[in-house]
Amino acid sequence: MVTQDTFKRTSDSNPRLLYGNEAIALGAYEAGCTVAAGYPGTPSTEIIETMTRFPDIHVEWSTNEKVALEVVIGASIAGVRAIACMKHVGLNVAADPLMTVTYMGVRGGLVIVTADDPGMHSSQNEQDNRWFGKFAKVPILEPSDSQEAYDFTRVAFDISEEFDTPVIIRSTTRISHARSLVATSGKKAVGRKPYEKDMAKYVMLPANARRRKVSVLERVKKLAEFSDEAGLNRIEWGDDYIGFITGGISYQYVKEAFPEASVLKLGLAYPLPEKVIREFAARVKCLYVVEELDDFWETQIRAMGITCRGKDVFPGAGELSVGIVKQKVLWSLGCTDPGCGEKRGDASGGGPSNVAEAGLLNAAEPDLVPGTRSLPARPPVLCPGCPHRAVYYVIKKLGLVACGDIGCYTLGALPPLSSLDTTTCMGASIGHAQGMRLGLPADKAGKVVAVIGDSTFMHSGITPLINMTYNQVDAPVIILDNGTTAMTGHQGHPASGWNARHKESPKVAIEEIARAVGRRDVEVVDAYDTKSVERALRKALDQPSAVIIARAPCVLLARKKTQPVKFDLSLCVECGLCLRPGCPALEREGRKPKVNEILCTGCGLCVQICPRNALFAGAKGECPGPGDGVTAVEGRREGGDSTC
Amino acid sequence: MLKDFAIAGVGGQGGLLATTVLAQVFAEAGFDVKTSEVHGMAQRGGTVTSYVRRGQKVFSPAVPAGKVDVIVGLELLEAYRELPNLKPSGVVVSSDEKIAPISVITGDAEYPNLTEESFLQRAGEVYILPALSMALEAGNVRTSNMVCLGALSWILEIPASVWENEISKLVPEKTIGANLKAFSMGRRWMEKRRSPNIS
């Protein structure tokens, strides 16, 4: 039985400084979880990576999030505790099994972690995945720091088994990638539950599903009662002038901005504790609902007939902060909104003077330092020596319409390469390319290509490629194969040859898949060799059923580095061509390039571009490259022994 | 007491390692500690700023705007970009390393001329040190982050041995020597310029 006592720790240990993600992983492991599956995605990646530290459980990078959740559901039905971890948009991919496993329920505890990215530090959208809890009628736990990430994950497995439901842990970037101290309580001994075939529960034929739907609705009611009683939601009484209903990272902002105010902290973000909310709302004069992104709680609280301030005060886009919470609340108290005045119960009273009396008004916003707003921005870039750069250089040179995808290579959209036309979601490049071929006038349609990474191709690029063959609308597909899921920190994938534990695993051959699904011209080229890339691309434009695999290991993983490129000032004609690919290792000095020897990996892209051989492979100092790139490319491969 | 720290640099410079060392040092010294970082796309050569906070009880992991006590800069422009978040009269300890953003490489923008005076618009104390050349002297070009931490350590009250212990635990074994040397070089550099431990 999950009660308030669940949160009393059985043993104390020295608190450890842990990331939220590490705390979730440790909480799951110590709760007896034995199967963990996920697909890398910021800010969720380190959960699975941390799980690999425990040798006695199964941990995997699945092909995609849908597969991960399906593996985990299977493990749960079989009777063990299991966890699926993904970023917010990953849950879209896994939504299909989610929406039905909620009917089935669990046998072993089943926990799904969604790590949302308000502010889109590394994402294509900032969807608020709390809606998935309401949508799937599944409870959501929302931790506010690493200690709660640990505690909540442990208790999530208990809730899952007690209420026969999957449980979602919702984290955000500022929980997952923030560190705070965690006291742990030791590993729990949890046995395997005996397996019994139960078709009425686990085979979702319509007749079975209809019965299960009724039990889902009953479950939500019970969970709502539990929400009122469990220690997951708590009131911290303070000054009763302002009360905040908040949770997740917003709780920390509220506590810092208004340390004297009353706070109802929601740890169980869905279903809401209606009794507790009513009790709290009745005792405070001015009620604020502080939540990042959507009005998830606010709309439900208003539906209870409770007046509150929410998204009329706080922004619905991006992250909140201590400053935003403080500023918006103070602003709103000064305003004459009738709802707010009504809540104060006094049309003339309240407002900023009362706030000051309550000791809540504090500090002015800082003045900006003149000029700091207009500093040259430093957006992320493809790394020096990145094998994707040469491919984008050719795409730009040929004036192609390129449908992009999700990964490091999305950075090809940024200046000066500016080589992408679209980026939507994992695997979308290939379907988009097909659609653009259909929609554009003939002269433009012939220039459409798809650009997708190796891991993304495995994740969801294969089905749209089959679709192209089946429906006979072709566009060349360029697979940038750097042998790893690079953006998230170099995880393995089915075509990488190693698994989540960095152990060798069977390597799925991308070229064989492409041929097997009916692509006629499959060619593998050296991603650094601009001439080969250009030749293959020109050919593909005539034979659009082509798949070009531009292959070279991620430069951050490449074992051998060559000498930096050398520059002969006397040969430079200041044409600026070498600067066009935007390599961070090639700086500008007046109108000439200057090699940053610390950053330069000697990849040789600039050597291939320079028409005057002023840039040359640095392996043998005096030896200028031939300007066609062969020397530099081979020099890179052979650890610096160029062959001129 | 200096409580709130920003570590500003460029992805790949070792800012996250510096953040970890600083946070572990504070945890070891018995403080409540929180850090806030951004991973993923932001790390690919972009601006990377992380925060470390210590105290009796820390709430927000990110430091509120204008409340940073010390900016530790691993790159000069990034240290300057963080300046509006510094407390008036706060401290800046920054490497003099300059890494050109792409817009500067392509000639669309100029790297600003940044001097101590630029920082003194807001900061009370500014220390710009040749961290990269000191790192090279220490034997590993990637240890400029430890040079900066060494300089910072001089103005905090925690003994050098605590820092050295945490650094030894956190860096790859082969590089412990170079990292510790870089740390002590940074510390000595600051020792010559400022009285100790007045935090």
PDB file of N, CA, C and O in Angstrom, chain A residues 173-220:
ATOM      1  N   THR A 173      14.014  19.644 -18.649  1.00  0.00           N
ATOM      2  CA  THR A 173      15.461  19.893 -18.752  1.00  0.00           C
ATOM      3  C   THR A 173      16.055  20.318 -17.412  1.00  0.00           C
ATOM      4  O   THR A 173      17.120  19.843 -17.023  1.00  0.00           O
ATOM      5  N   ARG A 174      15.340  21.198 -16.685  1.00  0.00           N
ATOM      6  CA  ARG A 174      15.908  21.742 -15.443  1.00  0.00           C
ATOM      7  C   ARG A 174      15.822  20.759 -14.268  1.00  0.00           C
ATOM      8  O   ARG A 174      16.307  21.064 -13.177  1.00  0.00           O
ATOM      9  N   ILE A 175      15.158  19.628 -14.485  1.00  0.00           N
ATOM     10  CA  ILE A 175      15.201  18.546 -13.501  1.00  0.00           C
ATOM     11  C   ILE A 175      16.238  17.517 -13.968  1.00  0.00           C
ATOM     12  O   ILE A 175      17.130  17.129 -13.217  1.00  0.00           O
ATOM     13  N   SER A 176      16.131  17.118 -15.220  1.00  0.00           N
ATOM     14  CA  SER A 176      17.008  16.074 -15.758  1.00  0.00           C
ATOM     15  C   SER A 176      18.471  16.493 -15.756  1.00  0.00           C
ATOM     16  O   SER A 176      19.354  15.708 -15.447  1.00  0.00           O
ATOM     17  N   HIS A 177      18.725  17.750 -16.122  1.00  0.00           N
ATOM     18  CA  HIS A 177      20.105  18.219 -16.264  1.00  0.00           C
ATOM     19  C   HIS A 177      20.519  19.181 -15.160  1.00  0.00           C
ATOM     20  O   HIS A 177      21.460  19.960 -15.325  1.00  0.00           O
ATOM     21  N   ALA A 178      19.791  19.128 -14.056  1.00  0.00           N
ATOM     22  CA  ALA A 178      20.240  19.861 -12.868  1.00  0.00           C
ATOM     23  C   ALA A 178      20.719  18.815 -11.873  1.00  0.00           C
ATOM     24  O   ALA A 178      20.229  17.684 -11.866  1.00  0.00           O
ATOM     25  N   ARG A 179      21.673  19.194 -11.042  1.00  0.00           N
ATOM     26  CA  ARG A 179      22.133  18.275 -10.006  1.00  0.00           C
ATOM     27  C   ARG A 179      21.760  18.815  -8.641  1.00  0.00           C
ATOM     28  O   ARG A 179      21.823  20.024  -8.395  1.00  0.00           O
ATOM     29  N   SER A 180      21.363  17.914  -7.759  1.00  0.00           N
ATOM     30  CA  SER A 180      21.183  18.284  -6.357  1.00  0.00           C
ATOM     31  C   SER A 180      21.412  17.030  -5.519  1.00  0.00           C
ATOM     32  O   SER A 180      21.571  15.933  -6.056  1.00  0.00           O
ATOM     33  N   LEU A 181      21.438  17.226  -4.208  1.00  0.00           N
ATOM     34  CA  LEU A 181      21.837  16.141  -3.313  1.00  0.00           C
ATOM     35  C   LEU A 181      20.720  15.114  -3.140  1.00  0.00           C
ATOM     36  O   LEU A 181      19.551  15.475  -3.020  1.00  0.00           O
ATOM     37  N   VAL A 182      21.100  13.857  -3.120  1.00  0.00           N
ATOM     38  CA  VAL A 182      20.131  12.769  -3.004  1.00  0.00           C
ATOM     39  C   VAL A 182      20.566  11.791  -1.917  1.00  0.00           C
ATOM     40  O   VAL A 182      21.697  11.305  -1.934  1.00  0.00           O
ATOM     41  N   ALA A 183      19.666  11.538  -0.969  1.00  0.00           N
ATOM     42  CA  ALA A 183      19.888  10.472   0.000  1.00  0.00           C
ATOM     43  C   ALA A 183      19.116   9.254  -0.490  1.00  0.00           C
ATOM     44  O   ALA A 183      17.938   9.353  -0.834  1.00  0.00           O
ATOM     45  N   THR A 184      19.768   8.135  -0.564  1.00  0.00           N
ATOM     46  CA  THR A 184      19.127   6.940  -1.113  1.00  0.00           C
ATOM     47  C   THR A 184      18.735   5.991   0.010  1.00  0.00           C
ATOM     48  O   THR A 184      19.203   6.119   1.139  1.00  0.00           O
ATOM     49  N   SER A 185      17.867   5.052  -0.319  1.00  0.00           N
ATOM     50  CA  SER A 185      17.384   4.179   0.747  1.00  0.00           C
ATOM     51  C   SER A 185      17.637   2.696   0.492  1.00  0.00           C
ATOM     52  O   SER A 185      17.039   1.849   1.137  1.00  0.00           O
ATOM     53  N   GLY A 186      18.483   2.391  -0.458  1.00  0.00           N
ATOM     54  CA  GLY A 186      18.875   0.997  -0.637  1.00  0.00           C
ATOM     55  C   GLY A 186      17.976   0.223  -1.578  1.00  0.00           C
ATOM     56  O   GLY A 186      16.841   0.602  -1.843  1.00  0.00           O
ATOM     57  N   LYS A 187      18.507  -0.880  -2.074  1.00  0.00           N
ATOM     58  CA  LYS A 187      17.796  -1.658  -3.083  1.00  0.00           C
ATOM     59  C   LYS A 187      16.730  -2.540  -2.437  1.00  0.00           C
ATOM     60  O   LYS A 187      16.947  -3.154  -1.408  1.00  0.00           O
ATOM     61  N   LYS A 188      15.587  -2.527  -3.076  1.00  0.00           N
ATOM     62  CA  LYS A 188      14.447  -3.284  -2.611  1.00  0.00           C
ATOM     63  C   LYS A 188      14.482  -4.670  -3.257  1.00  0.00           C
ATOM     64  O   LYS A 188      14.836  -4.789  -4.429  1.00  0.00           O
ATOM     65  N   ALA A 189      14.119  -5.680  -2.496  1.00  0.00           N
ATOM     66  CA  ALA A 189      14.030  -7.004  -3.108  1.00  0.00           C
ATOM     67  C   ALA A 189      12.623  -7.184  -3.673  1.00  0.00           C
ATOM     68  O   ALA A 189      11.644  -7.173  -2.935  1.00  0.00           O
ATOM     69  N   VAL A 190      12.516  -7.273  -4.965  1.00  0.00           N
ATOM     70  CA  VAL A 190      11.213  -7.442  -5.608  1.00  0.00           C
ATOM     71  C   VAL A 190      11.277  -8.690  -6.474  1.00  0.00           C
ATOM     72  O   VAL A 190      12.123  -8.804  -7.356  1.00  0.00           O
ATOM     73  N   GLY A 191      10.414  -9.608  -6.232  1.00  0.00           N
ATOM     74  CA  GLY A 191      10.442 -10.843  -7.003  1.00  0.00           C
ATOM     75  C   GLY A 191       9.656 -10.729  -8.302  1.00  0.00           C
ATOM     76  O   GLY A 191       8.950  -9.751  -8.535  1.00  0.00           O
ATOM     77  N   ARG A 192       9.796 -11.734  -9.117  1.00  0.00           N
ATOM     78  CA  ARG A 192       9.024 -11.835 -10.345  1.00  0.00           C
ATOM     79  C   ARG A 192       7.619 -12.306  -9.994  1.00  0.00           C
ATOM     80  O   ARG A 192       7.445 -13.226  -9.199  1.00  0.00           O
ATOM     81  N   LYS A 193       6.602 -11.671 -10.556  1.00  0.00           N
ATOM     82  CA  LYS A 193       5.236 -12.144 -10.295  1.00  0.00           C
ATOM     83  C   LYS A 193       4.947 -13.309 -11.221  1.00  0.00           C
ATOM     84  O   LYS A 193       5.345 -13.291 -12.377  1.00  0.00           O
ATOM     85  N   PRO A 194       4.255 -14.303 -10.704  1.00  0.00           N
ATOM     86  CA  PRO A 194       4.009 -15.488 -11.537  1.00  0.00           C
ATOM     87  C   PRO A 194       3.184 -15.142 -12.776  1.00  0.00           C
ATOM     88  O   PRO A 194       2.249 -14.340 -12.696  1.00  0.00           O
ATOM     89  N   TYR A 195       3.549 -15.732 -13.888  1.00  0.00           N
ATOM     90  CA  TYR A 195       2.833 -15.462 -15.136  1.00  0.00           C
ATOM     91  C   TYR A 195       1.594 -16.326 -15.256  1.00  0.00           C
ATOM     92  O   TYR A 195       1.637 -17.533 -15.022  1.00  0.00           O
ATOM     93  N   GLU A 196       0.498 -15.660 -15.595  1.00  0.00           N
ATOM     94  CA  GLU A 196      -0.713 -16.393 -15.933  1.00  0.00           C
ATOM     95  C   GLU A 196      -1.255 -15.819 -17.218  1.00  0.00           C
ATOM     96  O   GLU A 196      -1.310 -14.597 -17.359  1.00  0.00           O
ATOM     97  N   LYS A 197      -1.650 -16.694 -18.109  1.00  0.00           N
ATOM     98  CA  LYS A 197      -2.255 -16.206 -19.348  1.00  0.00           C
ATOM     99  C   LYS A 197      -3.581 -15.535 -18.982  1.00  0.00           C
ATOM    100  O   LYS A 197      -4.387 -16.096 -18.244  1.00  0.00           O
ATOM    101  N   ASP A 198      -3.805 -14.321 -19.470  1.00  0.00           N
ATOM    102  CA  ASP A 198      -5.013 -13.576 -19.101  1.00  0.00           C
ATOM    103  C   ASP A 198      -5.475 -12.791 -20.329  1.00  0.00           C
ATOM    104  O   ASP A 198      -5.195 -11.601 -20.473  1.00  0.00           O
ATOM    105  N   MET A 199      -6.170 -13.468 -21.198  1.00  0.00           N
ATOM    106  CA  MET A 199      -6.533 -12.857 -22.482  1.00  0.00           C
ATOM    107  C   MET A 199      -7.486 -11.677 -22.317  1.00  0.00           C
ATOM    108  O   MET A 199      -7.427 -10.707 -23.049  1.00  0.00           O
ATOM    109  N   ALA A 200      -8.360 -11.773 -21.316  1.00  0.00           N
ATOM    110  CA  ALA A 200      -9.326 -10.690 -21.110  1.00  0.00           C
ATOM    111  C   ALA A 200      -8.610  -9.380 -20.783  1.00  0.00           C
ATOM    112  O   ALA A 200      -9.113  -8.291 -21.047  1.00  0.00           O
ATOM    113  N   LYS A 201      -7.402  -9.504 -20.210  1.00  0.00           N
ATOM    114  CA  LYS A 201      -6.672  -8.319 -19.788  1.00  0.00           C
ATOM    115  C   LYS A 201      -5.587  -7.900 -20.794  1.00  0.00           C
ATOM    116  O   LYS A 201      -5.288  -6.717 -20.952  1.00  0.00           O
ATOM    117  N   TYR A 202      -4.992  -8.856 -21.454  1.00  0.00           N
ATOM    118  CA  TYR A 202      -3.834  -8.535 -22.293  1.00  0.00           C
ATOM    119  C   TYR A 202      -4.040  -8.743 -23.794  1.00  0.00           C
ATOM    120  O   TYR A 202      -3.126  -8.509 -24.577  1.00  0.00           O
ATOM    121  N   VAL A 203      -5.216  -9.200 -24.200  1.00  0.00           N
ATOM    122  CA  VAL A 203      -5.500  -9.281 -25.636  1.00  0.00           C
ATOM    123  C   VAL A 203      -6.620  -8.280 -25.926  1.00  0.00           C
ATOM    124  O   VAL A 203      -7.776  -8.510 -25.587  1.00  0.00           O
ATOM    125  N   MET A 204      -6.244  -7.163 -26.527  1.00  0.00           N
ATOM    126  CA  MET A 204      -7.220  -6.077 -26.636  1.00  0.00           C
ATOM    127  C   MET A 204      -8.087  -6.193 -27.894  1.00  0.00           C
ATOM    128  O   MET A 204      -8.098  -5.337 -28.765  1.00  0.00           O
ATOM    129  N   LEU A 205      -8.803  -7.305 -27.963  1.00  0.00           N
ATOM    130  CA  LEU A 205      -9.897  -7.432 -28.923  1.00  0.00           C
ATOM    131  C   LEU A 205     -10.997  -6.462 -28.478  1.00  0.00           C
ATOM    132  O   LEU A 205     -11.099  -6.164 -27.285  1.00  0.00           O
ATOM    133  N   PRO A 206     -11.807  -5.983 -29.398  1.00  0.00           N
ATOM    134  CA  PRO A 206     -12.823  -4.993 -28.999  1.00  0.00           C
ATOM    135  C   PRO A 206     -13.637  -5.398 -27.770  1.00  0.00           C
ATOM    136  O   PRO A 206     -13.844  -4.582 -26.866  1.00  0.00           O
ATOM    137  N   ALA A 207     -14.075  -6.652 -27.710  1.00  0.00           N
ATOM    138  CA  ALA A 207     -14.922  -7.064 -26.584  1.00  0.00           C
ATOM    139  C   ALA A 207     -14.159  -6.934 -25.258  1.00  0.00           C
ATOM    140  O   ALA A 207     -14.710  -6.457 -24.255  1.00  0.00           O
ATOM    141  N   ASN A 208     -12.898  -7.316 -25.248  1.00  0.00           N
ATOM    142  CA  ASN A 208     -12.084  -7.194 -24.034  1.00  0.00           C
ATOM    143  C   ASN A 208     -11.809  -5.729 -23.710  1.00  0.00           C
ATOM    144  O   ASN A 208     -11.867  -5.298 -22.553  1.00  0.00           O
ATOM    145  N   ALA A 209     -11.484  -4.968 -24.746  1.00  0.00           N
ATOM    146  CA  ALA A 209     -11.124  -3.560 -24.543  1.00  0.00           C
ATOM    147  C   ALA A 209     -12.303  -2.773 -23.984  1.00  0.00           C
ATOM    148  O   ALA A 209     -12.129  -1.886 -23.153  1.00  0.00           O
ATOM    149  N   ARG A 210     -13.518  -3.108 -24.415  1.00  0.00           N
ATOM    150  CA  ARG A 210     -14.706  -2.403 -23.905  1.00  0.00           C
ATOM    151  C   ARG A 210     -14.825  -2.589 -22.400  1.00  0.00           C
ATOM    152  O   ARG A 210     -15.113  -1.651 -21.658  1.00  0.00           O
ATOM    153  N   ARG A 211     -14.592  -3.813 -21.944  1.00  0.00           N
ATOM    154  CA  ARG A 211     -14.654  -4.053 -20.499  1.00  0.00           C
ATOM    155  C   ARG A 211     -13.520  -3.324 -19.773  1.00  0.00           C
ATOM    156  O   ARG A 211     -13.703  -2.755 -18.706  1.00  0.00           O
ATOM    157  N   ARG A 212     -12.357  -3.344 -20.394  1.00  0.00           N
ATOM    158  CA  ARG A 212     -11.203  -2.711 -19.742  1.00  0.00           C
ATOM    159  C   ARG A 212     -11.391  -1.196 -19.642  1.00  0.00           C
ATOM    160  O   ARG A 212     -10.936  -0.570 -18.694  1.00  0.00           O
ATOM    161  N   LYS A 213     -12.031  -0.608 -20.642  1.00  0.00           N
ATOM    162  CA  LYS A 213     -12.233   0.847 -20.615  1.00  0.00           C
ATOM    163  C   LYS A 213     -12.984   1.247 -19.345  1.00  0.00           C
ATOM    164  O   LYS A 213     -12.665   2.259 -18.704  1.00  0.00           O
ATOM    165  N   VAL A 214     -13.960   0.451 -18.960  1.00  0.00           N
ATOM    166  CA  VAL A 214     -14.734   0.743 -17.750  1.00  0.00           C
ATOM    167  C   VAL A 214     -13.817   0.708 -16.527  1.00  0.00           C
ATOM    168  O   VAL A 214     -13.877   1.578 -15.652  1.00  0.00           O
ATOM    169  N   SER A 215     -12.925  -0.261 -16.491  1.00  0.00           N
ATOM    170  CA  SER A 215     -12.032  -0.331 -15.323  1.00  0.00           C
ATOM    171  C   SER A 215     -11.017   0.818 -15.329  1.00  0.00           C
ATOM    172  O   SER A 215     -10.551   1.250 -14.275  1.00  0.00           O
ATOM    173  N   VAL A 216     -10.690   1.335 -16.505  1.00  0.00           N
ATOM    174  CA  VAL A 216      -9.801   2.501 -16.567  1.00  0.00           C
ATOM    175  C   VAL A 216     -10.468   3.698 -15.893  1.00  0.00           C
ATOM    176  O   VAL A 216      -9.858   4.414 -15.096  1.00  0.00           O
ATOM    177  N   LEU A 217     -11.749   3.885 -16.175  1.00  0.00           N
ATOM    178  CA  LEU A 217     -12.463   5.020 -15.578  1.00  0.00           C
ATOM    179  C   LEU A 217     -12.569   4.871 -14.059  1.00  0.00           C
ATOM    180  O   LEU A 217     -12.426   5.841 -13.315  1.00  0.00           O
ATOM    181  N   GLU A 218     -12.799   3.654 -13.600  1.00  0.00           N
ATOM    182  CA  GLU A 218     -12.834   3.413 -12.143  1.00  0.00           C
ATOM    183  C   GLU A 218     -11.464   3.687 -11.528  1.00  0.00           C
ATOM    184  O   GLU A 218     -11.355   4.243 -10.436  1.00  0.00           O
ATOM    185  N   ARG A 219     -10.436   3.294 -12.245  1.00  0.00           N
ATOM    186  CA  ARG A 219      -9.068   3.480 -11.756  1.00  0.00           C
ATOM    187  C   ARG A 219      -8.746   4.974 -11.573  1.00  0.00           C
ATOM    188  O   ARG A 219      -8.145   5.373 -10.578  1.00  0.00           O
ATOM    189  N   VAL A 220      -9.183   5.787 -12.547  1.00  0.00           N
ATOM    190  CA  VAL A 220      -8.914   7.224 -12.453  1.00  0.00           C
ATOM    191  C   VAL A 220      -9.567   7.806 -11.201  1.00  0.00           C
ATOM    192  O   VAL A 220      -8.984   8.638 -10.501  1.00  0.00           O
TER     193      VAL A 220
END
